mmCIF file of C-alpha atoms in Angstrom:
data_model
loop_
_atom_site.group_PDB
_atom_site.id
_atom_site.type_symbol
_atom_site.label_atom_id
_atom_site.label_comp_id
_atom_site.label_asym_id
_atom_site.label_seq_id
_atom_site.Cartn_x
_atom_site.Cartn_y
_atom_site.Cartn_z
ATOM 1 C CA MET A 1 -47.489 4.229 20.048
ATOM 2 C CA ASN A 2 -49.399 0.702 20.278
ATOM 3 C CA HIS A 3 -47.719 -2.800 19.975
ATOM 4 C CA HIS A 4 -48.651 -3.635 16.501
ATOM 5 C CA VAL A 5 -47.304 0.363 15.118
ATOM 6 C CA GLU A 6 -44.521 -0.315 17.371
ATOM 7 C CA GLU A 7 -44.138 -3.886 15.916
ATOM 8 C CA SER A 8 -44.164 -2.848 12.255
ATOM 9 C CA LYS A 9 -41.779 -0.258 12.759
ATOM 10 C CA ARG A 10 -39.645 -2.731 14.442
ATOM 11 C CA ALA A 11 -40.188 -5.167 11.037
ATOM 12 C CA ARG A 12 -39.729 -2.141 8.641
ATOM 13 C CA THR A 13 -37.003 -0.882 10.616
ATOM 14 C CA ALA A 14 -35.064 -4.350 10.575
ATOM 15 C CA VAL A 15 -35.788 -5.334 6.757
ATOM 16 C CA GLN A 16 -34.054 -2.025 5.462
ATOM 17 C CA ARG A 17 -31.331 -2.578 7.626
ATOM 18 C CA ALA A 18 -30.709 -6.271 5.968
ATOM 19 C CA LEU A 19 -31.316 -5.226 2.506
ATOM 20 C CA PHE A 20 -28.554 -2.576 2.697
ATOM 21 C CA ALA A 21 -26.322 -4.972 4.175
ATOM 22 C CA LEU A 22 -27.015 -7.441 2.156
ATOM 23 C CA MET A 23 -25.737 -5.069 -0.675
ATOM 24 C CA ASP A 24 -22.384 -5.152 0.726
ATOM 25 C CA GLU A 25 -22.108 -8.502 -0.376
ATOM 26 C CA LYS A 26 -24.013 -8.418 -3.947
ATOM 27 C CA ALA A 27 -25.719 -5.935 -6.534
ATOM 28 C CA PHE A 28 -29.046 -5.140 -5.440
ATOM 29 C CA SER A 29 -30.647 -7.108 -8.347
ATOM 30 C CA ASP A 30 -28.988 -10.677 -7.307
ATOM 31 C CA ILE A 31 -30.773 -9.530 -4.198
ATOM 32 C CA THR A 32 -33.483 -12.011 -3.607
ATOM 33 C CA VAL A 33 -37.048 -11.795 -0.931
ATOM 34 C CA SER A 34 -35.482 -14.816 0.822
ATOM 35 C CA ASP A 35 -32.590 -13.220 0.920
ATOM 36 C CA VAL A 36 -33.554 -10.453 2.923
ATOM 37 C CA VAL A 37 -36.450 -11.881 4.954
ATOM 38 C CA ARG A 38 -33.652 -14.225 6.264
ATOM 39 C CA ALA A 39 -31.029 -11.360 7.220
ATOM 40 C CA SER A 40 -33.302 -9.262 8.954
ATOM 41 C CA GLY A 41 -34.897 -12.277 10.922
ATOM 42 C CA VAL A 42 -39.083 -11.284 9.761
ATOM 43 C CA ALA A 43 -41.388 -13.404 8.100
ATOM 44 C CA ARG A 44 -42.122 -14.016 5.001
ATOM 45 C CA SER A 45 -45.700 -12.363 5.876
ATOM 46 C CA THR A 46 -44.434 -9.770 7.428
ATOM 47 C CA TYR A 47 -42.182 -8.586 5.472
ATOM 48 C CA TYR A 48 -45.099 -8.569 2.133
ATOM 49 C CA ARG A 49 -47.258 -7.317 4.972
ATOM 50 C CA ASN A 50 -44.925 -4.252 5.097
ATOM 51 C CA PHE A 51 -44.065 -3.784 1.658
ATOM 52 C CA ALA A 52 -44.663 -5.380 -1.791
ATOM 53 C CA SER A 53 -41.109 -5.309 -3.558
ATOM 54 C CA LYS A 54 -37.483 -4.313 -2.415
ATOM 55 C CA GLU A 55 -37.416 -1.359 -4.207
ATOM 56 C CA GLN A 56 -40.454 -0.476 -2.185
ATOM 57 C CA VAL A 57 -37.810 -0.915 0.845
ATOM 58 C CA LEU A 58 -35.610 1.681 -0.805
ATOM 59 C CA GLU A 59 -38.360 3.737 -1.160
ATOM 60 C CA SER A 60 -39.471 3.561 2.338
ATOM 61 C CA PHE A 61 -36.110 4.186 3.676
ATOM 62 C CA VAL A 62 -35.722 7.658 1.149
ATOM 63 C CA GLU A 63 -39.697 8.945 2.864
ATOM 64 C CA ASP A 64 -37.646 7.888 6.505
ATOM 65 C CA MET A 65 -35.046 10.526 5.349
ATOM 66 C CA HIS A 66 -37.481 12.973 4.252
ATOM 67 C CA ASP A 67 -39.943 12.319 7.218
ATOM 68 C CA GLU A 68 -36.659 12.888 10.078
ATOM 69 C CA LEU A 69 -35.370 15.655 8.204
ATOM 70 C CA ALA A 70 -39.118 16.997 8.533
ATOM 71 C CA ASP A 71 -38.874 16.372 11.654
ATOM 72 C CA ARG A 72 -36.239 17.867 12.700
ATOM 73 C CA ARG A 73 -36.935 21.518 10.297
ATOM 74 C CA ALA A 74 -40.380 21.265 12.657
ATOM 75 C CA ARG A 75 -38.609 21.835 15.625
ATOM 76 C CA PHE A 76 -36.587 25.094 14.293
ATOM 77 C CA GLY A 77 -40.328 26.623 13.565
ATOM 78 C CA ARG A 78 -41.371 27.529 10.854
ATOM 79 C CA GLY A 79 -40.608 31.211 11.042
ATOM 80 C CA ASP A 80 -37.403 30.278 12.329
ATOM 81 C CA TYR A 81 -36.404 27.850 9.667
ATOM 82 C CA ASP A 82 -33.888 29.483 7.131
ATOM 83 C CA TYR A 83 -33.295 26.733 4.165
ATOM 84 C CA PHE A 84 -30.630 29.150 3.298
ATOM 85 C CA GLY A 85 -29.380 29.588 7.439
ATOM 86 C CA GLU A 86 -25.785 28.156 7.472
ATOM 87 C CA ASP A 87 -26.377 26.789 10.871
ATOM 88 C CA GLU A 88 -29.919 24.218 9.146
ATOM 89 C CA LEU A 89 -27.960 23.368 6.026
ATOM 90 C CA ALA A 90 -24.715 22.538 7.543
ATOM 91 C CA ALA A 91 -27.432 19.788 10.162
ATOM 92 C CA ALA A 92 -28.526 18.918 6.757
ATOM 93 C CA LEU A 93 -25.218 17.889 5.482
ATOM 94 C CA THR A 94 -24.329 16.438 9.110
ATOM 95 C CA TYR A 95 -27.308 14.338 8.654
ATOM 96 C CA TYR A 96 -26.543 13.204 4.887
ATOM 97 C CA GLU A 97 -23.067 12.190 6.129
ATOM 98 C CA GLU A 98 -24.151 9.941 8.916
ATOM 99 C CA ARG A 99 -26.430 7.687 6.595
ATOM 100 C CA ARG A 100 -23.317 8.046 3.550
ATOM 101 C CA ASP A 101 -23.479 4.523 3.349
ATOM 102 C CA PHE A 102 -27.127 3.948 2.575
ATOM 103 C CA ILE A 103 -26.998 7.072 0.172
ATOM 104 C CA LEU A 104 -23.917 5.615 -1.852
ATOM 105 C CA LYS A 105 -25.427 2.380 -2.005
ATOM 106 C CA LEU A 106 -28.651 3.760 -3.114
ATOM 107 C CA TYR A 107 -26.238 5.602 -6.025
ATOM 108 C CA GLY A 108 -23.894 2.443 -6.735
ATOM 109 C CA ASN A 109 -26.845 0.346 -7.251
ATOM 110 C CA GLY A 110 -28.708 2.756 -10.007
ATOM 111 C CA PHE A 111 -31.440 4.582 -7.900
ATOM 112 C CA GLY A 112 -30.024 7.911 -7.547
ATOM 113 C CA SER A 113 -33.378 9.281 -8.511
ATOM 114 C CA MET A 114 -34.998 8.393 -5.116
ATOM 115 C CA VAL A 115 -31.674 10.792 -3.501
ATOM 116 C CA GLN A 116 -32.832 12.992 -6.790
ATOM 117 C CA GLY A 117 -36.591 13.347 -5.567
ATOM 118 C CA LEU A 118 -35.985 13.349 -1.310
ATOM 119 C CA PHE A 119 -33.387 16.794 -2.163
ATOM 120 C CA ASN A 120 -36.785 17.837 -5.284
ATOM 121 C CA LEU A 121 -39.554 17.520 -2.005
ATOM 122 C CA HIS A 122 -36.770 18.769 0.491
ATOM 123 C CA ALA A 123 -36.169 22.060 -1.956
ATOM 124 C CA ILE A 124 -40.230 22.140 -2.252
ATOM 125 C CA ASP A 125 -41.074 21.834 1.541
ATOM 126 C CA GLU A 126 -39.039 24.731 1.965
ATOM 127 C CA LEU A 127 -39.201 26.830 -1.283
ATOM 128 C CA GLY A 128 -42.645 26.053 -2.058
ATOM 129 C CA ASP A 129 -43.714 24.614 -5.444
ATOM 130 C CA MET A 130 -44.043 27.138 -8.159
ATOM 131 C CA PRO A 131 -47.277 27.665 -10.579
ATOM 132 C CA ALA A 132 -47.320 24.802 -12.956
ATOM 133 C CA GLY A 133 -47.643 27.298 -16.255
ATOM 134 C CA SER A 134 -44.138 29.381 -14.528
ATOM 135 C CA VAL A 135 -41.214 28.574 -16.122
ATOM 136 C CA GLU A 136 -39.127 29.760 -13.300
ATOM 137 C CA ARG A 137 -40.409 26.657 -10.763
ATOM 138 C CA TYR A 138 -37.356 24.595 -12.521
ATOM 139 C CA ARG A 139 -35.256 26.990 -10.419
ATOM 140 C CA ILE A 140 -36.264 25.032 -7.448
ATOM 141 C CA TYR A 141 -34.836 21.732 -9.300
ATOM 142 C CA ALA A 142 -32.063 22.896 -10.607
ATOM 143 C CA PHE A 143 -30.903 23.785 -6.929
ATOM 144 C CA ALA A 144 -32.218 20.714 -5.485
ATOM 145 C CA GLY A 145 -30.032 18.671 -8.126
ATOM 146 C CA ALA A 146 -26.449 20.687 -7.547
ATOM 147 C CA MET A 147 -27.333 19.706 -4.523
ATOM 148 C CA ALA A 148 -27.828 16.387 -4.385
ATOM 149 C CA ASN A 149 -25.069 16.349 -7.265
ATOM 150 C CA VAL A 150 -22.629 17.805 -5.067
ATOM 151 C CA LEU A 151 -23.505 16.082 -1.970
ATOM 152 C CA VAL A 152 -23.333 12.344 -3.682
ATOM 153 C CA GLU A 153 -19.879 13.688 -5.055
ATOM 154 C CA TRP A 154 -18.485 14.975 -1.756
ATOM 155 C CA LEU A 155 -19.986 11.706 -0.015
ATOM 156 C CA ARG A 156 -17.899 9.998 -2.536
ATOM 157 C CA GLU A 157 -14.674 12.036 -2.147
ATOM 158 C CA GLY A 158 -14.830 11.098 1.460
ATOM 159 C CA ALA A 159 -16.277 14.190 3.329
ATOM 160 C CA LYS A 160 -13.467 15.982 3.391
ATOM 161 C CA GLU A 161 -14.726 19.593 3.750
ATOM 162 C CA THR A 162 -16.580 19.910 6.892
ATOM 163 C CA PRO A 163 -20.428 20.625 6.517
ATOM 164 C CA GLY A 164 -20.408 24.130 7.415
ATOM 165 C CA GLU A 165 -17.550 25.020 4.384
ATOM 166 C CA MET A 166 -19.960 23.072 2.263
ATOM 167 C CA ALA A 167 -23.603 25.034 3.494
ATOM 168 C CA ARG A 168 -21.063 28.135 3.009
ATOM 169 C CA LEU A 169 -20.528 27.242 -1.025
ATOM 170 C CA LEU A 170 -24.132 25.114 -1.349
ATOM 171 C CA ILE A 171 -25.546 28.444 0.254
ATOM 172 C CA ARG A 172 -23.375 30.716 -2.560
ATOM 173 C CA VAL A 173 -24.461 28.356 -5.595
ATOM 174 C CA GLY A 174 -28.149 28.538 -4.218
ATOM 175 C CA ARG A 175 -28.846 32.238 -4.087
ATOM 176 C CA ASP A 176 -27.442 32.293 -7.243
ATOM 177 C CA ILE A 177 -29.839 29.630 -8.875
ATOM 178 C CA VAL A 178 -32.938 30.659 -6.837
ATOM 179 C CA GLY A 179 -32.547 34.278 -6.687
ATOM 180 C CA LEU A 180 -32.807 35.404 -3.513
ATOM 181 C CA ASP A 181 -31.314 38.077 -2.253
ATOM 182 C CA GLY A 182 -28.992 38.411 0.795
#
């Protein structure tokens, strides 16, 4: 990886972390770009080279999560990854549990749609998109919505159940919603 790409990645990560840290102190709407630049230690020009807005910082975080999960799934090998496999789903839930604070900050500041979008992408990645004219395509979104809602409530309540227990629950619900056999 070249130096420019590494520096850009470092700056993006610093800005993301700074924004989330500032969200501990005040509402997203009260945070200024100047606050983020100061807290991240990057130059204002570096901030704007990477992001057009504070919202884009959050979007980039969600995109990074999607990419990281996609990389993890790819390591299973497409034929070996089972979207409804307990181990795979428990691993994904563990991943989200490790990012609990970030996910709950997004929800708490009115950006739940970003997390929902992440689940929509994840479901489409694994189950495929259905033809636009098919009413059945909404089954994918019903399952993704159920997963996102269950995840947020599980995290809000302190993730008392294990990822494995939650995976088993979601597998049962998902099989009913999506209509898979097994």
